Tab-separated table of C-alpha atoms in Angstrom:
chain	number	residue	atom	x	y	z
A	1	ILE	CA	34.077	18.465	32.911
A	2	GLU	CA	36.501	15.628	33.509
A	3	ALA	CA	37.250	16.746	37.077
A	4	VAL	CA	33.808	15.530	38.109
A	5	LYS	CA	34.325	12.152	36.459
A	6	GLY	CA	37.612	11.484	38.248
A	7	ASP	CA	39.590	10.657	35.095
A	8	ARG	CA	42.996	12.153	35.872
A	9	ALA	CA	44.455	11.750	32.370
A	10	ARG	CA	41.455	13.378	30.691
A	11	LEU	CA	41.399	16.159	33.277
A	12	THR	CA	45.082	16.812	32.570
A	13	SER	CA	44.363	16.986	28.849
A	14	GLU	CA	41.389	19.292	29.372
A	15	ALA	CA	43.425	21.566	31.650
A	16	ALA	CA	46.150	21.781	28.993
A	17	ASP	CA	43.521	22.885	26.461
A	18	VAL	CA	42.225	25.599	28.798
A	19	LEU	CA	45.726	26.887	29.563
A	20	PHE	CA	46.701	26.875	25.889
A	21	HIS	CA	43.684	28.934	24.879
A	22	LEU	CA	44.215	31.328	27.787
A	23	LEU	CA	47.846	31.882	26.781
A	24	VAL	CA	46.839	32.470	23.150
A	25	MET	CA	44.244	35.034	24.240
A	26	LEU	CA	46.705	36.814	26.539
A	27	ARG	CA	49.253	37.033	23.727
A	28	ALA	CA	46.635	38.329	21.268
A	29	ARG	CA	45.701	41.091	23.727
A	30	ASP	CA	49.298	41.925	24.716
A	31	VAL	CA	48.764	40.880	28.334
A	32	GLU	CA	51.786	39.407	30.076
A	33	LEU	CA	51.400	36.254	32.145
A	34	SER	CA	53.372	38.050	34.861
A	35	ASP	CA	50.561	40.637	35.049
A	36	VAL	CA	48.043	37.851	35.608
A	37	MET	CA	50.260	36.327	38.287
A	38	ALA	CA	50.576	39.734	39.997
A	39	GLU	CA	46.788	40.063	40.007
A	40	LEU	CA	46.462	36.626	41.594
A	41	ALA	CA	48.997	37.600	44.265
A	42	ARG	CA	47.088	40.822	44.943
A	43	ARG	CA	43.853	38.884	45.335
A	44	GLN	CA	45.453	36.364	47.652
A	45	ALA	CA	46.447	39.218	49.950
A	46	THR	CA	42.837	40.489	50.058
A	47	SER	CA	39.928	38.796	51.788
A	48	GLY	CA	37.028	37.686	49.616
A	49	ILE	CA	34.671	40.081	51.398
A	50	ALA	CA	36.977	43.071	50.854
A	51	GLU	CA	37.498	42.172	47.193
A	52	LYS	CA	33.773	41.895	46.567
A	53	ALA	CA	33.155	45.249	48.283
A	54	ALA	CA	35.865	46.902	46.168
A	55	ARG	CA	34.093	45.820	42.966
A	56	GLY	CA	31.102	47.969	43.881
């Protein structure tokens, strides 16, 4: 992973690849990006311990 190497340009390129493939997958599965953002907001409002406990 480029983040470890400290190469900002390559990290940016790698991040773009990851985001592109994520967006393609979301579209293929009819999942809206807004749903993902809502899930992130929900998680931010919950402590890590509480979230882990809720998973079972």
